[in-house]
Amino acid sequence: MSVRFDVRAFTVVVLLLVAALAASVVLIGTGDFPIPAADVIRTLLGNGDAGQEFIVNELRLPRVLVGLLVGASLGLGGALFQTISRNPLGSPDVLGLGQGSTAGALVMIVLFSGSATQVALGGLVGGLVTGFAIYVLAWKRGVHGYRLVLVGIGVSAIVTAVNGYLITKADLVDAARAVVWMTGSLNGRDWDQVWPLLGLCAVLVPLVLGNARGLRMLEMGDDVAYALGVRVERTRLLLLVAAVLLTAAATAAAGPVGFVALTAPQLARRLTRSPGPNLVPAMCMGATLLVVADWASQRAFGADQLPVGVVTGVLGGVYLLWLLVTERKAGRI
């Protein structure tokens, strides 16, 4: 066996992991009861006092872990979609998976006044149903990049209209609850959100990385992939299902946090300067972006604490405009 080792990509991954861990420690220490970074580390190692143990391990650590897992899931899901579609705009944000998860959650909130667990389950089911609909509608002797993106944009518009209708049918309390969820937030996240998402990542991440070679071949086109022995449709379907599951689970855990899935793979690729899907760098970049954005949402606006989805939406919107201008100048759109 042989393994291609990219020194620059490895260095980027290590630096991103260090940045994510450092930002996590700072974020855990941030709040109405600030805790120095050294005390946070000491508490995580089991040497803090009773008050610090409660604040760190029960209140703040689950929120940070959810942020890391959601960011990593969105980064990996975005890398898969962009590679399969061979389009930098082929992310869950554009394809409508976030809107589909939102529709599932809104059904549980508006029609059934569901609990937090039921809302999360509704978001997961909504994302899966939307992903299945996009795949079926985009199928024509296989699923190809631009058709997948165009069908996704159409489905996104339809589901967005459905979401608007559901909001208009809700009473005031449910509508306020739905709007908060639709923004994307890590507020109030606890261990109940950590374990399901961690378990799903533990299954899907090795599965995706095990098919990384086939994914790399798909970037060169179906004919070349067939010639190199890749079972194209089987590999594409498997990875699309994994991407949909990762995106839907992340949305179910934190709401539709915008633009992380779009920006993380592209930023990772620019840092590594490496061809291919850059799956691990995209995961690390997504986790780092979301944790840093969550810290900014708490500290960068004074006494006003914003949902993390607001910060990622602003930054992602600026990035999307820059990406569109760049792609247009290059003649690709």
Short mmCIF file of C-alpha atoms in Angstrom, two decimals:
data_model
loop_
_atom_site.label_atom_id
_atom_site.label_comp_id
_atom_site.label_asym_id
_atom_site.label_seq_id
_atom_site.Cartn_x
_atom_site.Cartn_y
_atom_site.Cartn_z
CA MET A 1 0.00 0.00 0.00
CA SER A 2 1.08 3.57 -0.64
CA VAL A 3 -0.31 6.88 0.50
CA ARG A 4 0.19 10.26 -1.11
CA PHE A 5 1.32 12.69 1.57
CA ASP A 6 0.77 16.39 0.94
CA VAL A 7 2.89 18.39 3.38
CA ARG A 8 1.06 21.67 2.79
CA ALA A 9 -2.39 20.10 3.20
CA PHE A 10 -1.25 18.33 6.39
CA THR A 11 0.11 21.61 7.77
CA VAL A 12 -3.15 23.40 6.97
CA VAL A 13 -5.16 20.70 8.73
CA VAL A 14 -2.97 20.88 11.83
CA LEU A 15 -3.18 24.68 11.97
CA LEU A 16 -6.95 24.61 11.51
CA LEU A 17 -7.31 22.04 14.30
CA VAL A 18 -5.18 24.17 16.60
CA ALA A 19 -7.24 27.25 15.71
CA ALA A 20 -10.51 25.38 16.31
CA LEU A 21 -9.35 24.08 19.70
CA ALA A 22 -8.02 27.47 20.76
CA ALA A 23 -11.25 29.19 19.70
CA SER A 24 -13.23 26.51 21.57
CA VAL A 25 -11.32 27.15 24.80
CA VAL A 26 -11.85 30.91 24.46
CA LEU A 27 -15.55 30.36 23.69
CA ILE A 28 -16.03 28.11 26.72
CA GLY A 29 -14.55 30.83 28.90
CA THR A 30 -16.82 33.50 27.40
CA GLY A 31 -20.07 34.51 29.04
CA ASP A 32 -21.66 36.30 31.97
CA PHE A 33 -19.27 34.40 34.23
CA PRO A 34 -15.91 34.64 32.40
CA ILE A 35 -13.35 31.92 33.02
CA PRO A 36 -9.66 32.30 32.08
CA ALA A 37 -8.37 29.92 29.41
CA ALA A 38 -6.00 28.22 31.87
CA ASP A 39 -8.90 27.48 34.23
CA VAL A 40 -10.99 26.18 31.33
CA ILE A 41 -8.27 23.71 30.38
CA ARG A 42 -7.79 22.71 34.02
CA THR A 43 -11.54 22.14 34.39
CA LEU A 44 -11.72 20.08 31.21
CA LEU A 45 -8.97 17.89 32.64
CA GLY A 46 -11.04 17.38 35.80
CA ASN A 47 -9.20 19.74 38.14
CA GLY A 48 -11.68 22.64 38.41
CA ASP A 49 -13.84 23.58 41.37
CA ALA A 50 -17.53 22.64 41.58
CA GLY A 51 -18.78 25.91 40.08
CA GLN A 52 -16.40 25.77 37.15
CA GLU A 53 -17.21 22.09 36.56
CA PHE A 54 -20.90 22.91 36.24
CA ILE A 55 -20.46 25.95 34.01
CA VAL A 56 -17.89 24.34 31.72
CA ASN A 57 -19.07 20.75 31.46
CA GLU A 58 -22.83 21.20 31.68
CA LEU A 59 -23.54 24.62 30.19
CA ARG A 60 -20.83 25.62 27.73
CA LEU A 61 -18.98 22.50 26.58
CA PRO A 62 -22.04 20.92 24.88
CA ARG A 63 -22.71 24.14 22.95
CA VAL A 64 -19.11 24.25 21.70
CA LEU A 65 -19.12 20.56 20.77
CA VAL A 66 -22.35 21.02 18.81
CA GLY A 67 -20.73 23.97 17.03
CA LEU A 68 -17.65 21.93 16.13
CA LEU A 69 -19.70 18.96 14.91
CA VAL A 70 -22.16 21.10 12.96
CA GLY A 71 -19.34 23.05 11.31
CA ALA A 72 -17.43 19.88 10.42
CA SER A 73 -20.60 18.23 9.05
CA LEU A 74 -21.48 21.25 6.92
CA GLY A 75 -17.91 21.58 5.67
CA LEU A 76 -17.76 17.92 4.66
CA GLY A 77 -21.26 17.96 3.15
CA GLY A 78 -20.44 21.09 1.16
CA ALA A 79 -17.19 19.55 -0.15
CA LEU A 80 -19.10 16.47 -1.30
CA PHE A 81 -21.80 18.46 -3.09
CA GLN A 82 -19.33 20.80 -4.77
CA THR A 83 -17.15 17.92 -5.94
CA ILE A 84 -20.04 15.81 -7.25
CA SER A 85 -21.61 18.77 -9.06
CA ARG A 86 -18.18 20.07 -10.13
CA ASN A 87 -19.47 23.52 -9.30
CA PRO A 88 -18.33 25.85 -6.47
CA LEU A 89 -21.97 26.94 -6.08
CA GLY A 90 -23.17 23.37 -5.58
CA SER A 91 -23.60 23.59 -1.82
CA PRO A 92 -26.54 22.66 0.43
CA ASP A 93 -27.36 26.36 0.85
CA VAL A 94 -27.96 26.75 -2.88
CA LEU A 95 -29.51 23.32 -3.50
CA GLY A 96 -32.25 23.84 -0.92
CA LEU A 97 -31.40 21.19 1.67
CA GLY A 98 -31.38 23.76 4.46
CA GLN A 99 -34.80 24.99 3.33
CA GLY A 100 -36.04 21.39 3.25
CA SER A 101 -34.88 20.80 6.81
CA THR A 102 -36.52 24.08 7.78
CA ALA A 103 -39.80 22.91 6.25
CA GLY A 104 -39.69 19.69 8.28
CA ALA A 105 -38.99 21.63 11.47
CA LEU A 106 -41.75 24.17 10.73
CA VAL A 107 -44.28 21.38 10.24
CA MET A 108 -43.45 20.08 13.72
CA ILE A 109 -43.55 23.58 15.27
CA VAL A 110 -46.59 25.03 13.50
CA LEU A 111 -48.83 22.01 13.02
CA PHE A 112 -47.93 19.85 16.01
CA SER A 113 -46.31 22.24 18.55
CA GLY A 114 -43.57 19.64 18.86
CA SER A 115 -40.84 19.41 21.47
CA ALA A 116 -37.21 20.24 20.72
CA THR A 117 -36.49 16.59 19.94
CA GLN A 118 -39.48 16.36 17.60
CA VAL A 119 -38.43 19.57 15.84
CA ALA A 120 -34.92 18.18 15.33
CA LEU A 121 -36.38 14.95 13.96
CA GLY A 122 -38.65 16.92 11.65
CA GLY A 123 -35.65 18.88 10.38
CA LEU A 124 -33.75 15.66 9.67
CA VAL A 125 -36.68 14.09 7.81
CA GLY A 126 -37.33 17.29 5.84
CA GLY A 127 -33.72 17.42 4.68
CA LEU A 128 -33.76 13.75 3.62
CA VAL A 129 -37.03 14.12 1.69
CA THR A 130 -35.73 17.23 -0.08
CA GLY A 131 -32.46 15.52 -0.99
CA PHE A 132 -34.34 12.52 -2.39
CA ALA A 133 -36.61 14.81 -4.45
CA ILE A 134 -33.64 16.69 -5.91
CA TYR A 135 -31.89 13.44 -6.84
CA VAL A 136 -34.98 11.99 -8.54
CA LEU A 137 -35.77 15.19 -10.45
CA ALA A 138 -32.14 15.61 -11.54
CA TRP A 139 -31.83 12.00 -12.75
CA LYS A 140 -31.52 11.52 -16.50
CA ARG A 141 -29.21 8.64 -17.35
CA GLY A 142 -27.25 9.72 -14.29
CA VAL A 143 -26.95 12.87 -12.20
CA HIS A 144 -24.75 15.61 -13.62
CA GLY A 145 -23.44 18.80 -12.10
CA TYR A 146 -25.33 21.71 -13.60
CA ARG A 147 -28.61 19.80 -13.74
CA LEU A 148 -28.24 19.01 -10.04
CA VAL A 149 -27.63 22.68 -9.23
CA LEU A 150 -30.50 23.95 -11.38
CA VAL A 151 -32.97 21.42 -9.99
CA GLY A 152 -31.79 22.26 -6.47
CA ILE A 153 -32.39 25.97 -7.04
CA GLY A 154 -35.91 25.24 -8.28
CA VAL A 155 -36.71 22.96 -5.35
CA SER A 156 -35.27 25.56 -2.97
CA ALA A 157 -37.63 28.21 -4.34
CA ILE A 158 -40.64 25.93 -3.92
CA VAL A 159 -39.73 24.89 -0.37
CA THR A 160 -39.02 28.50 0.60
CA ALA A 161 -42.55 29.40 -0.49
CA VAL A 162 -43.93 26.51 1.58
CA ASN A 163 -41.97 27.76 4.60
CA GLY A 164 -43.44 31.23 4.17
CA TYR A 165 -46.94 29.77 4.03
CA LEU A 166 -46.35 27.76 7.21
CA ILE A 167 -45.16 30.88 9.02
CA THR A 168 -48.32 32.77 8.04
CA LYS A 169 -50.49 29.95 9.44
CA ALA A 170 -48.72 29.87 12.83
CA ASP A 171 -49.89 31.66 15.94
CA LEU A 172 -47.68 34.36 17.43
CA VAL A 173 -45.79 32.13 19.91
CA ASP A 174 -45.09 29.38 17.37
CA ALA A 175 -44.13 31.92 14.71
CA ALA A 176 -41.58 33.54 17.03
CA ARG A 177 -40.18 30.13 17.94
CA ALA A 178 -39.97 29.18 14.26
CA VAL A 179 -38.17 32.38 13.26
CA VAL A 180 -35.57 31.85 15.98
CA TRP A 181 -34.98 28.30 14.76
CA MET A 182 -34.80 29.40 11.11
CA THR A 183 -32.03 31.87 11.91
CA GLY A 184 -29.61 29.15 13.04
CA SER A 185 -28.38 29.28 16.61
CA LEU A 186 -26.35 27.34 19.17
CA ASN A 187 -28.19 28.84 22.15
CA GLY A 188 -29.50 26.27 24.58
CA ARG A 189 -27.73 23.32 22.95
CA ASP A 190 -26.89 20.51 25.37
CA TRP A 191 -25.74 16.90 25.40
CA ASP A 192 -29.00 15.75 23.80
CA GLN A 193 -27.82 17.33 20.54
CA VAL A 194 -24.19 16.23 20.91
CA TRP A 195 -24.56 12.45 21.04
CA PRO A 196 -26.78 11.83 17.98
CA LEU A 197 -24.66 14.11 15.80
CA LEU A 198 -21.43 12.58 17.11
CA GLY A 199 -22.72 9.06 16.43
CA LEU A 200 -23.77 9.97 12.89
CA CYS A 201 -20.38 11.57 12.17
CA ALA A 202 -18.60 8.51 13.56
CA VAL A 203 -20.38 6.38 10.95
CA LEU A 204 -20.45 8.70 7.93
CA VAL A 205 -17.01 10.33 8.07
CA PRO A 206 -15.05 7.03 7.72
CA LEU A 207 -17.50 5.96 4.99
CA VAL A 208 -16.89 9.16 3.03
CA LEU A 209 -13.12 9.08 3.49
CA GLY A 210 -13.10 5.44 2.39
CA ASN A 211 -14.65 6.52 -0.93
CA ALA A 212 -12.37 9.54 -1.39
CA ARG A 213 -10.49 7.92 -4.27
CA GLY A 214 -13.70 7.33 -6.23
CA LEU A 215 -14.77 10.91 -5.52
CA ARG A 216 -11.47 12.22 -6.85
CA MET A 217 -11.96 10.19 -10.04
CA LEU A 218 -15.48 11.59 -10.48
CA GLU A 219 -13.99 15.08 -10.74
CA MET A 220 -12.41 14.04 -14.04
CA GLY A 221 -15.73 13.02 -15.56
CA ASP A 222 -17.84 9.88 -15.66
CA ASP A 223 -16.07 8.33 -18.66
CA VAL A 224 -12.63 8.63 -17.07
CA ALA A 225 -13.98 7.32 -13.77
CA TYR A 226 -15.53 4.31 -15.52
CA ALA A 227 -12.22 3.63 -17.29
CA LEU A 228 -10.40 3.71 -13.95
CA GLY A 229 -12.74 1.13 -12.44
CA VAL A 230 -15.02 3.37 -10.40
CA ARG A 231 -18.67 2.32 -10.08
CA VAL A 232 -19.84 5.80 -10.89
CA GLU A 233 -23.54 5.84 -10.04
CA ARG A 234 -23.13 3.68 -6.96
CA THR A 235 -20.34 5.93 -5.63
CA ARG A 236 -22.20 9.12 -6.50
CA LEU A 237 -25.43 7.93 -4.85
CA LEU A 238 -23.61 6.73 -1.71
CA LEU A 239 -21.77 10.02 -1.29
CA LEU A 240 -24.86 12.10 -2.03
CA VAL A 241 -26.79 10.21 0.65
CA ALA A 242 -23.93 10.79 3.09
CA ALA A 243 -23.83 14.51 2.22
CA VAL A 244 -27.59 14.86 2.65
CA LEU A 245 -27.48 13.06 6.01
CA LEU A 246 -24.61 15.22 7.27
CA THR A 247 -26.31 18.44 6.19
CA ALA A 248 -29.74 17.46 7.49
CA ALA A 249 -28.35 16.31 10.84
CA ALA A 250 -26.36 19.53 11.25
CA THR A 251 -29.45 21.60 10.41
CA ALA A 252 -31.57 19.57 12.82
CA ALA A 253 -29.05 20.22 15.61
CA ALA A 254 -28.49 23.96 15.13
CA GLY A 255 -30.98 25.21 12.56
CA PRO A 256 -30.08 26.30 9.02
CA VAL A 257 -26.69 27.94 9.66
CA GLY A 258 -26.04 29.59 6.33
CA PHE A 259 -23.03 29.60 4.03
CA VAL A 260 -20.63 27.45 6.08
CA ALA A 261 -21.12 24.57 3.63
CA LEU A 262 -20.48 26.97 0.73
CA THR A 263 -17.40 28.75 2.02
CA ALA A 264 -15.51 26.10 4.02
CA PRO A 265 -14.54 23.82 1.08
CA GLN A 266 -13.47 26.75 -1.10
CA LEU A 267 -11.39 28.37 1.64
CA ALA A 268 -9.80 25.01 2.45
CA ARG A 269 -8.89 24.45 -1.20
CA ARG A 270 -7.33 27.89 -1.47
CA LEU A 271 -5.25 27.30 1.65
CA THR A 272 -4.04 23.82 0.65
CA ARG A 273 -3.62 24.73 -3.04
CA SER A 274 -4.34 21.08 -3.64
CA PRO A 275 -6.64 19.58 -6.31
CA GLY A 276 -9.33 17.18 -5.31
CA PRO A 277 -12.17 17.41 -2.81
CA ASN A 278 -9.99 18.32 0.24
CA LEU A 279 -12.42 16.54 2.55
CA VAL A 280 -10.47 16.69 5.82
CA PRO A 281 -9.38 20.34 5.36
CA ALA A 282 -13.00 21.27 4.57
CA MET A 283 -14.18 19.59 7.78
CA CYS A 284 -11.59 21.41 9.87
CA MET A 285 -12.32 24.72 8.16
CA GLY A 286 -16.06 24.34 8.77
CA ALA A 287 -15.55 23.59 12.46
CA THR A 288 -13.19 26.55 12.85
CA LEU A 289 -15.48 28.95 11.01
CA LEU A 290 -18.53 28.08 13.07
CA VAL A 291 -16.79 28.30 16.45
CA VAL A 292 -15.17 31.63 15.56
CA ALA A 293 -18.51 32.93 14.24
CA ASP A 294 -20.21 31.87 17.47
CA TRP A 295 -17.61 33.75 19.51
CA ALA A 296 -18.10 36.82 17.29
CA SER A 297 -21.88 36.59 17.69
CA GLN A 298 -21.46 36.79 21.48
CA ARG A 299 -18.67 39.34 21.82
CA ALA A 300 -18.34 41.49 18.71
CA PHE A 301 -21.62 43.40 19.07
CA GLY A 302 -21.46 44.61 22.65
CA ALA A 303 -24.42 43.67 24.80
CA ASP A 304 -26.40 42.39 21.78
CA GLN A 305 -25.82 38.66 21.31
CA LEU A 306 -26.73 37.52 17.82
CA PRO A 307 -27.58 34.00 16.64
CA VAL A 308 -24.58 32.48 14.92
CA GLY A 309 -26.57 32.12 11.70
CA VAL A 310 -26.72 35.91 11.37
CA VAL A 311 -22.92 36.20 11.46
CA THR A 312 -22.30 33.34 9.02
CA GLY A 313 -25.02 34.72 6.74
CA VAL A 314 -23.38 38.15 6.54
CA LEU A 315 -19.89 36.77 5.99
CA GLY A 316 -21.12 34.09 3.59
CA GLY A 317 -23.10 36.59 1.55
CA VAL A 318 -20.00 38.73 1.04
CA TYR A 319 -18.02 35.63 0.08
CA LEU A 320 -20.73 34.50 -2.37
CA LEU A 321 -20.65 37.85 -4.15
CA TRP A 322 -16.86 37.64 -4.40
CA LEU A 323 -17.07 34.07 -5.71
CA LEU A 324 -19.62 35.01 -8.37
CA VAL A 325 -17.47 37.90 -9.57
CA THR A 326 -14.39 35.66 -9.67
CA GLU A 327 -16.16 32.89 -11.57
CA ARG A 328 -17.61 35.40 -14.05
CA LYS A 329 -14.21 36.94 -14.74
CA ALA A 330 -12.82 33.47 -15.31
CA GLY A 331 -15.59 32.77 -17.83
CA ARG A 332 -17.02 29.83 -15.94
CA ILE A 333 -20.48 31.37 -15.39
#
